[in-house]
Tab-separated table of C-alpha atoms in Angstrom:
chain	number	residue	atom	x	y	z
A	1	MET	CA	55.506	69.915	-10.673
A	2	THR	CA	54.563	67.316	-8.350
A	3	GLU	CA	52.830	64.100	-9.946
A	4	GLY	CA	51.568	61.817	-7.624
A	5	ILE	CA	48.630	59.406	-7.475
A	6	TYR	CA	45.335	59.440	-4.894
A	7	ILE	CA	43.576	56.354	-3.745
A	8	LEU	CA	40.274	56.379	-1.940
A	9	ALA	CA	40.252	54.111	0.902
A	10	ASN	CA	40.029	52.377	4.544
A	11	ASP	CA	39.917	48.976	6.044
A	12	ILE	CA	37.013	47.627	4.494
A	13	VAL	CA	38.800	47.665	1.110
A	14	TYR	CA	42.328	46.450	2.685
A	15	ASP	CA	43.016	43.482	0.639
A	16	GLN	CA	42.003	45.626	-2.445
A	17	LEU	CA	44.634	48.539	-1.035
A	18	VAL	CA	47.278	46.236	-1.162
A	19	ALA	CA	46.649	44.756	-4.158
A	20	LEU	CA	46.547	47.863	-5.694
A	21	LEU	CA	49.691	49.366	-4.464
A	22	ASN	CA	51.959	46.385	-5.567
A	23	SER	CA	50.820	46.735	-9.207
A	24	ILE	CA	51.338	50.246	-9.234
A	25	GLU	CA	55.201	49.478	-7.897
A	26	ALA	CA	55.569	46.494	-9.964
A	27	ASN	CA	54.135	48.022	-13.197
A	28	ALA	CA	54.087	52.065	-12.964
A	29	GLY	CA	57.181	52.408	-10.744
A	30	LYS	CA	57.928	53.600	-7.223
A	31	LYS	CA	58.971	57.245	-8.698
A	32	TYR	CA	55.080	58.089	-8.332
A	33	PRO	CA	54.096	59.746	-4.304
A	34	ILE	CA	50.963	58.281	-3.182
A	35	CYS	CA	48.212	59.714	-0.623
A	36	ILE	CA	45.573	57.715	0.585
A	37	ILE	CA	42.118	59.823	1.054
A	38	PRO	CA	40.570	57.994	3.623
A	39	TYR	CA	36.841	56.729	3.265
A	40	ASP	CA	36.228	57.261	6.664
A	41	GLU	CA	37.862	56.809	10.210
A	42	ARG	CA	38.831	52.927	9.826
A	43	LEU	CA	42.168	52.953	8.939
A	44	GLU	CA	44.273	50.375	11.738
A	45	ARG	CA	44.829	48.120	8.668
A	46	VAL	CA	45.938	50.349	6.572
A	47	LYS	CA	48.356	52.518	8.846
A	48	CYS	CA	49.818	49.296	9.830
A	49	GLU	CA	50.482	48.456	6.044
A	50	LEU	CA	51.472	51.862	5.464
A	51	GLN	CA	54.696	51.720	7.961
A	52	ASN	CA	56.749	49.165	5.307
A	53	ARG	CA	55.963	51.714	2.562
A	54	THR	CA	58.262	54.852	2.388
A	55	ASN	CA	56.166	56.642	-0.317
A	56	VAL	CA	52.639	56.193	0.383
A	57	THR	CA	51.280	58.606	3.078
A	58	ILE	CA	47.498	59.464	4.399
A	59	PHE	CA	45.554	62.578	3.517
A	60	GLU	CA	45.431	64.163	7.025
A	61	ASP	CA	43.931	67.690	6.106
A	62	ASN	CA	40.414	67.804	7.711
A	63	GLY	CA	40.039	71.156	6.297
A	64	ILE	CA	40.178	70.091	3.146
A	65	LEU	CA	37.935	67.343	3.847
A	66	LYS	CA	35.319	69.045	5.822
A	67	SER	CA	35.285	71.741	3.276
A	68	TRP	CA	34.898	68.904	0.406
A	69	ASN	CA	32.233	67.417	2.581
A	70	GLU	CA	30.121	70.573	2.819
A	71	PHE	CA	30.249	71.386	-0.821
A	72	ALA	CA	28.772	67.631	-1.174
A	73	THR	CA	26.076	68.091	1.730
A	74	LYS	CA	25.020	71.662	-0.538
A	75	VAL	CA	25.290	69.831	-3.821
A	76	TRP	CA	22.652	67.098	-2.481
A	77	GLN	CA	20.288	69.546	-0.476
A	78	ALA	CA	19.492	70.982	-4.035
A	79	HIS	CA	18.405	67.723	-4.948
A	80	PRO	CA	14.279	67.569	-5.549
A	81	ASN	CA	13.824	64.807	-3.531
A	82	ALA	CA	17.299	62.674	-2.392
A	83	PHE	CA	17.240	62.862	1.319
A	84	LYS	CA	13.698	61.433	0.912
A	85	ILE	CA	14.264	58.879	-1.508
A	86	TRP	CA	17.474	57.584	0.828
A	87	GLN	CA	15.671	57.464	3.715
A	88	GLU	CA	12.475	55.705	2.172
A	89	ASN	CA	15.367	53.407	1.400
A	90	GLY	CA	17.019	52.895	4.771
A	91	ILE	CA	19.817	55.664	4.033
A	92	SER	CA	20.631	58.134	6.414
A	93	GLY	CA	21.918	61.142	5.289
A	94	ILE	CA	24.128	61.279	2.247
A	95	TYR	CA	24.221	58.081	0.350
A	96	ARG	CA	28.013	56.749	-0.019
A	97	HIS	CA	29.306	59.656	1.453
A	98	GLY	CA	32.373	58.962	2.096
A	99	MET	CA	32.907	58.539	-1.818
A	100	HIS	CA	32.902	62.527	-2.158
A	101	ARG	CA	35.912	62.875	-0.083
A	102	ARG	CA	37.639	62.027	-3.250
A	103	PHE	CA	37.024	65.602	-4.107
A	104	SER	CA	39.510	66.146	-2.110
A	105	CYS	CA	42.629	65.616	-4.263
A	106	PHE	CA	41.797	68.959	-6.027
A	107	ASP	CA	43.037	70.630	-2.851
A	108	GLY	CA	46.205	68.126	-1.943
A	109	PRO	CA	49.239	68.402	-2.176
A	110	PHE	CA	49.706	66.976	-5.881
A	111	GLU	CA	50.059	69.610	-9.046
A	112	LYS	CA	49.312	66.786	-11.560
A	113	PHE	CA	47.556	63.774	-9.937
A	114	ILE	CA	46.133	60.502	-10.781
A	115	TYR	CA	42.791	59.285	-8.864
A	116	LEU	CA	42.044	55.714	-8.262
A	117	ASP	CA	39.639	53.792	-6.290
A	118	ALA	CA	41.299	50.972	-5.122
A	119	ASP	CA	39.143	48.275	-6.669
A	120	ILE	CA	42.010	48.496	-9.537
A	121	VAL	CA	45.240	47.120	-10.033
A	122	ILE	CA	47.207	48.865	-12.606
A	123	LEU	CA	48.583	46.783	-15.162
A	124	ASN	CA	51.221	49.364	-17.100
A	125	SER	CA	52.918	52.475	-17.138
A	126	LEU	CA	51.081	55.227	-15.954
A	127	GLU	CA	53.452	58.126	-17.848
A	128	TYR	CA	51.257	58.969	-21.259
A	129	VAL	CA	48.310	60.069	-18.552
A	130	PHE	CA	50.451	62.404	-16.847
A	131	GLN	CA	51.852	63.756	-19.813
A	132	GLN	CA	48.418	64.208	-21.723
A	133	LEU	CA	47.707	66.647	-18.444
A	134	ASN	CA	50.323	68.933	-19.909
A	135	LYS	CA	47.294	69.595	-22.890
A	136	ASN	CA	43.701	69.063	-21.055
A	137	ASP	CA	42.637	69.582	-17.491
A	138	PHE	CA	40.902	66.411	-17.047
A	139	VAL	CA	42.167	62.981	-18.600
A	140	VAL	CA	40.256	59.661	-18.590
A	141	TYR	CA	40.077	56.122	-19.812
A	142	ASP	CA	36.843	53.999	-20.202
A	143	PHE	CA	33.755	53.317	-21.780
A	144	GLN	CA	30.836	55.024	-19.785
A	145	TYR	CA	30.117	57.513	-22.546
A	146	LYS	CA	28.327	54.239	-23.663
A	147	ASP	CA	26.213	53.882	-20.390
A	148	PRO	CA	24.775	57.682	-19.397
A	149	LYS	CA	21.879	56.433	-17.741
A	150	HIS	CA	24.503	55.528	-14.825
A	151	VAL	CA	25.819	59.297	-14.954
A	152	TYR	CA	23.213	61.801	-15.096
A	153	ASN	CA	18.929	61.090	-14.710
A	154	LEU	CA	18.160	60.372	-18.324
A	155	ASN	CA	14.027	60.974	-17.509
A	156	SER	CA	14.660	64.695	-16.247
A	157	ASP	CA	13.353	67.112	-18.856
A	158	LYS	CA	16.188	69.340	-18.005
A	159	LEU	CA	19.012	67.192	-18.989
A	160	LEU	CA	19.224	68.095	-23.144
A	161	ASP	CA	18.492	71.775	-21.820
A	162	ILE	CA	21.858	71.445	-19.955
A	163	PHE	CA	24.200	69.350	-21.667
A	164	SER	CA	23.556	68.642	-25.292
A	165	GLU	CA	23.210	65.030	-26.599
A	166	ALA	CA	26.640	65.272	-28.326
A	167	ARG	CA	28.172	66.190	-25.209
A	168	ILE	CA	26.354	63.217	-23.171
A	169	THR	CA	27.604	60.945	-25.318
A	170	ASN	CA	31.035	61.739	-25.550
A	171	GLU	CA	31.943	63.629	-22.722
A	172	ILE	CA	30.703	61.541	-19.755
A	173	PHE	CA	33.362	59.414	-17.897
A	174	CYS	CA	33.866	56.765	-15.146
A	175	ALA	CA	34.596	58.499	-11.735
A	176	GLY	CA	37.090	55.181	-10.943
A	177	MET	CA	40.364	56.408	-12.680
A	178	TYR	CA	41.350	59.755	-14.054
A	179	GLY	CA	43.982	62.718	-14.306
A	180	SER	CA	43.577	65.954	-13.029
A	181	LYS	CA	44.596	69.457	-11.939
A	182	LYS	CA	44.836	71.029	-8.479
A	183	GLY	CA	43.094	74.147	-7.958
A	184	LEU	CA	40.342	73.352	-10.546
A	185	PHE	CA	37.756	74.089	-8.186
A	186	ASN	CA	38.171	77.173	-5.950
A	187	GLU	CA	35.537	78.442	-3.700
A	188	ARG	CA	33.795	80.722	-6.897
A	189	ARG	CA	33.590	78.017	-8.636
A	190	ARG	CA	32.257	75.746	-6.629
A	191	GLU	CA	29.518	78.086	-5.395
A	192	GLU	CA	28.672	79.031	-9.107
A	193	LEU	CA	28.052	75.300	-8.992
A	194	ILE	CA	26.176	75.280	-6.338
A	195	SER	CA	23.643	78.522	-7.662
A	196	TRP	CA	22.992	76.041	-10.883
A	197	LEU	CA	22.170	73.080	-8.962
A	198	GLU	CA	19.660	75.078	-6.566
A	199	LYS	CA	18.667	76.648	-9.770
A	200	GLY	CA	16.878	73.534	-10.441
A	201	GLU	CA	19.935	71.836	-12.505
A	202	ALA	CA	20.105	69.199	-9.716
A	203	GLU	CA	17.658	66.822	-10.562
A	204	ILE	CA	19.688	65.758	-13.456
A	205	LEU	CA	21.771	63.900	-11.164
A	206	TYR	CA	22.048	60.066	-10.565
A	207	MET	CA	21.446	59.604	-7.207
A	208	ASN	CA	22.847	55.796	-6.823
A	209	ALA	CA	25.949	56.935	-8.123
A	210	PRO	CA	26.315	60.048	-6.169
A	211	ASP	CA	29.902	61.174	-6.349
A	212	GLN	CA	30.286	59.989	-10.098
A	213	THR	CA	27.365	62.010	-11.077
A	214	ILE	CA	28.678	64.880	-9.072
A	215	LEU	CA	32.085	64.901	-10.569
A	216	ASN	CA	30.663	64.570	-14.248
A	217	TYR	CA	28.799	67.720	-13.545
A	218	MET	CA	31.665	69.721	-12.200
A	219	ILE	CA	34.016	68.795	-15.117
A	220	MET	CA	31.310	69.505	-17.624
A	221	ARG	CA	29.312	72.161	-16.407
A	222	SER	CA	33.095	74.277	-16.046
A	223	GLY	CA	33.657	73.736	-19.484
A	224	ILE	CA	37.220	71.884	-18.560
A	225	SER	CA	39.210	70.435	-20.854
A	226	SER	CA	38.637	67.055	-20.777
A	227	TYR	CA	40.454	64.128	-23.298
A	228	ASN	CA	38.970	60.086	-23.550
A	229	PHE	CA	41.729	58.169	-24.454
A	230	ALA	CA	39.001	55.611	-24.931
A	231	LEU	CA	37.441	58.010	-27.811
A	232	HIS	CA	40.491	59.411	-29.328
A	233	LEU	CA	43.081	55.989	-30.170
A	234	SER	CA	42.403	53.904	-33.017
A	235	LYS	CA	40.608	50.834	-32.766
A	236	SER	CA	43.542	49.077	-32.669
A	237	GLU	CA	45.402	50.672	-29.999
A	238	ARG	CA	42.825	50.789	-27.486
A	239	THR	CA	42.336	48.391	-24.528
A	240	GLY	CA	38.745	47.568	-22.137
A	241	CYS	CA	39.651	48.183	-18.292
A	242	SER	CA	36.808	46.937	-16.663
A	243	VAL	CA	36.292	43.337	-15.534
A	244	THR	CA	33.086	42.637	-17.078
A	245	SER	CA	34.593	41.740	-19.869
A	246	ASN	CA	35.684	38.691	-20.477
A	247	HIS	CA	37.833	38.119	-23.181
A	248	PHE	CA	41.009	39.508	-21.939
A	249	GLU	CA	44.269	37.549	-22.241
A	250	GLU	CA	46.209	36.811	-19.336
A	251	LYS	CA	50.273	36.556	-19.765
A	252	ASN	CA	52.987	36.931	-16.819
A	253	ASN	CA	50.055	38.450	-15.091
A	254	ILE	CA	49.611	41.007	-17.283
A	255	LEU	CA	45.958	41.629	-19.314
A	256	TYR	CA	45.928	42.002	-23.369
A	257	ASP	CA	43.158	43.481	-25.165
A	258	ARG	CA	43.644	41.788	-28.534
A	259	GLY	CA	47.549	41.708	-28.231
A	260	ASN	CA	47.400	45.373	-26.636
A	261	ARG	CA	48.528	45.513	-22.874
A	262	LEU	CA	45.568	46.977	-20.401
A	263	THR	CA	46.819	50.177	-18.118
A	264	TYR	CA	43.903	49.068	-15.950
A	265	LEU	CA	41.536	46.684	-14.553
A	266	HIS	CA	38.753	47.568	-12.945
A	267	TYR	CA	36.937	45.262	-10.651
A	268	ILE	CA	33.995	47.454	-10.918
A	269	GLY	CA	30.858	45.823	-9.742
A	270	LEU	CA	32.494	43.233	-7.063
A	271	GLU	CA	31.613	43.780	-3.743
A	272	SER	CA	34.485	44.432	-1.750
A	273	GLN	CA	33.684	41.814	1.130
A	274	LEU	CA	34.698	39.130	-1.890
A	275	PHE	CA	37.574	39.713	-2.002
A	276	THR	CA	38.160	39.826	1.659
A	277	ASN	CA	36.274	36.234	1.367
A	278	VAL	CA	38.917	35.180	-1.060
A	279	CYS	CA	42.076	36.062	0.787
A	280	SER	CA	40.855	34.678	4.116
A	281	GLY	CA	40.933	31.505	2.030
A	282	LYS	CA	37.307	31.062	1.015
A	283	ASN	CA	37.504	29.052	-2.603
A	284	ILE	CA	35.375	31.546	-4.748
A	285	ASP	CA	35.855	32.217	-8.480
A	286	PHE	CA	35.226	35.790	-9.886
A	287	PRO	CA	36.588	37.172	-13.330
A	288	TYR	CA	40.913	37.519	-13.097
A	289	ARG	CA	41.185	36.401	-9.424
A	290	GLU	CA	44.459	35.161	-10.583
A	291	VAL	CA	45.597	38.090	-11.520
A	292	PHE	CA	43.915	40.038	-8.109
A	293	LEU	CA	45.769	37.106	-5.992
A	294	HIS	CA	49.170	37.805	-7.879
A	295	TYR	CA	49.278	41.457	-6.667
A	296	ARG	CA	47.751	41.348	-3.517
A	297	TYR	CA	50.241	38.960	-2.374
A	298	LEU	CA	53.339	39.945	-4.354
A	299	HIS	CA	55.316	40.390	-1.184
A	300	GLU	CA	54.177	37.713	0.541
A	301	PRO	CA	53.515	34.219	-1.583
A	302	ASN	CA	53.863	32.164	1.775
A	303	LYS	CA	50.351	33.674	2.877
A	304	ARG	CA	48.742	33.539	-0.309
A	305	PRO	CA	45.392	31.182	-0.119
A	306	LYS	CA	46.038	27.856	-1.674
A	307	PHE	CA	42.850	26.042	-3.310
A	308	LYS	CA	42.639	22.372	-4.262
A	309	ARG	CA	38.972	21.970	-5.170
A	310	LYS	CA	37.094	24.141	-7.995
A	311	PRO	CA	35.928	26.987	-6.985
A	312	LYS	CA	32.413	28.671	-6.863
A	313	ALA	CA	31.298	31.049	-8.950
A	314	TYR	CA	31.140	34.484	-6.959
A	315	ASN	CA	27.369	34.784	-8.497
A	316	ALA	CA	26.634	31.291	-8.512
A	317	PRO	CA	22.865	30.999	-7.507
A	318	ALA	CA	22.048	30.009	-3.901
A	319	SER	CA	21.505	26.294	-2.971
A	320	LEU	CA	17.504	25.142	-1.885
A	321	PHE	CA	18.781	25.136	1.409
A	322	THR	CA	20.242	28.480	1.619
A	323	ARG	CA	16.787	30.129	0.155
A	324	LEU	CA	14.727	27.747	2.905
A	325	LEU	CA	17.058	29.408	5.766
A	326	ARG	CA	16.853	33.064	3.993
A	327	LYS	CA	13.012	32.958	3.534
A	328	LEU	CA	12.650	31.955	6.936
A	329	GLY	CA	14.974	34.531	8.143
A	330	LEU	CA	18.024	32.053	9.134
A	331	ALA	CA	20.258	33.339	6.810
A	332	SER	CA	21.082	36.508	5.069
């Protein structure tokens, strides 16, 4: 059975993609084929990078991409006011439409796969995730279940009619990293999901994380066997995975959570431009910056930016002068 890794990316997240690819090679090995699902057509730098990576390809089946694009469109057309609200906020069409392309991995070349957002670095073996897919059809390792408001519309009266409170607090997940299998969502199952959404269930979807809410709905509404390591590992074994956790310890470019090695670190919530700016030489600090820079320049240490002064925090308040320029419309 073919095992592989999918990554959603384009040139905008180029530096993060390189760091992720290098971290997979360093900590999970080269045995897994990797397929880049294009967020959009901006792939010039990505394609140049892949010329030096024999195990990495680009997902080029436009028929599959189109099919899932049509699915996502139907999902949001079923929502009572998504397009209206997005338009009022200056968004044309579906918000972050390219993010929905991650669903293409369910029809891609790998029988069993792990999907990764580009803003991740891998810090350990992924073998145990693939092994768990021998028992379950969907596998995650995160703590999103503690924050359901970023997955479903908690103000919807229909939410608890569709999913029990116990399911909401135990089954929801972050869509940035998951393992699953090819063929879980054939045409018949997709049509069934659309039918339920068109009958009023679409109102439970959370519009500000459009791909994440859909994927959670797809898995939970279909009754697919899922497994979250964060809920099954003992407290002494499990680790965090988010950049928002500030207690991880770094040893030899690996992070540890109370002595346990992290599987991955998700730089969730940090804009891609921040990584681009740092790689271009701007001395901006952010959590676990050194870990990112190590993997970004793993094969190009001479190109790594050298910083001599104290960095400026990425979330530091703007100076009085900058605030004045913004007020005058002279700065963004």
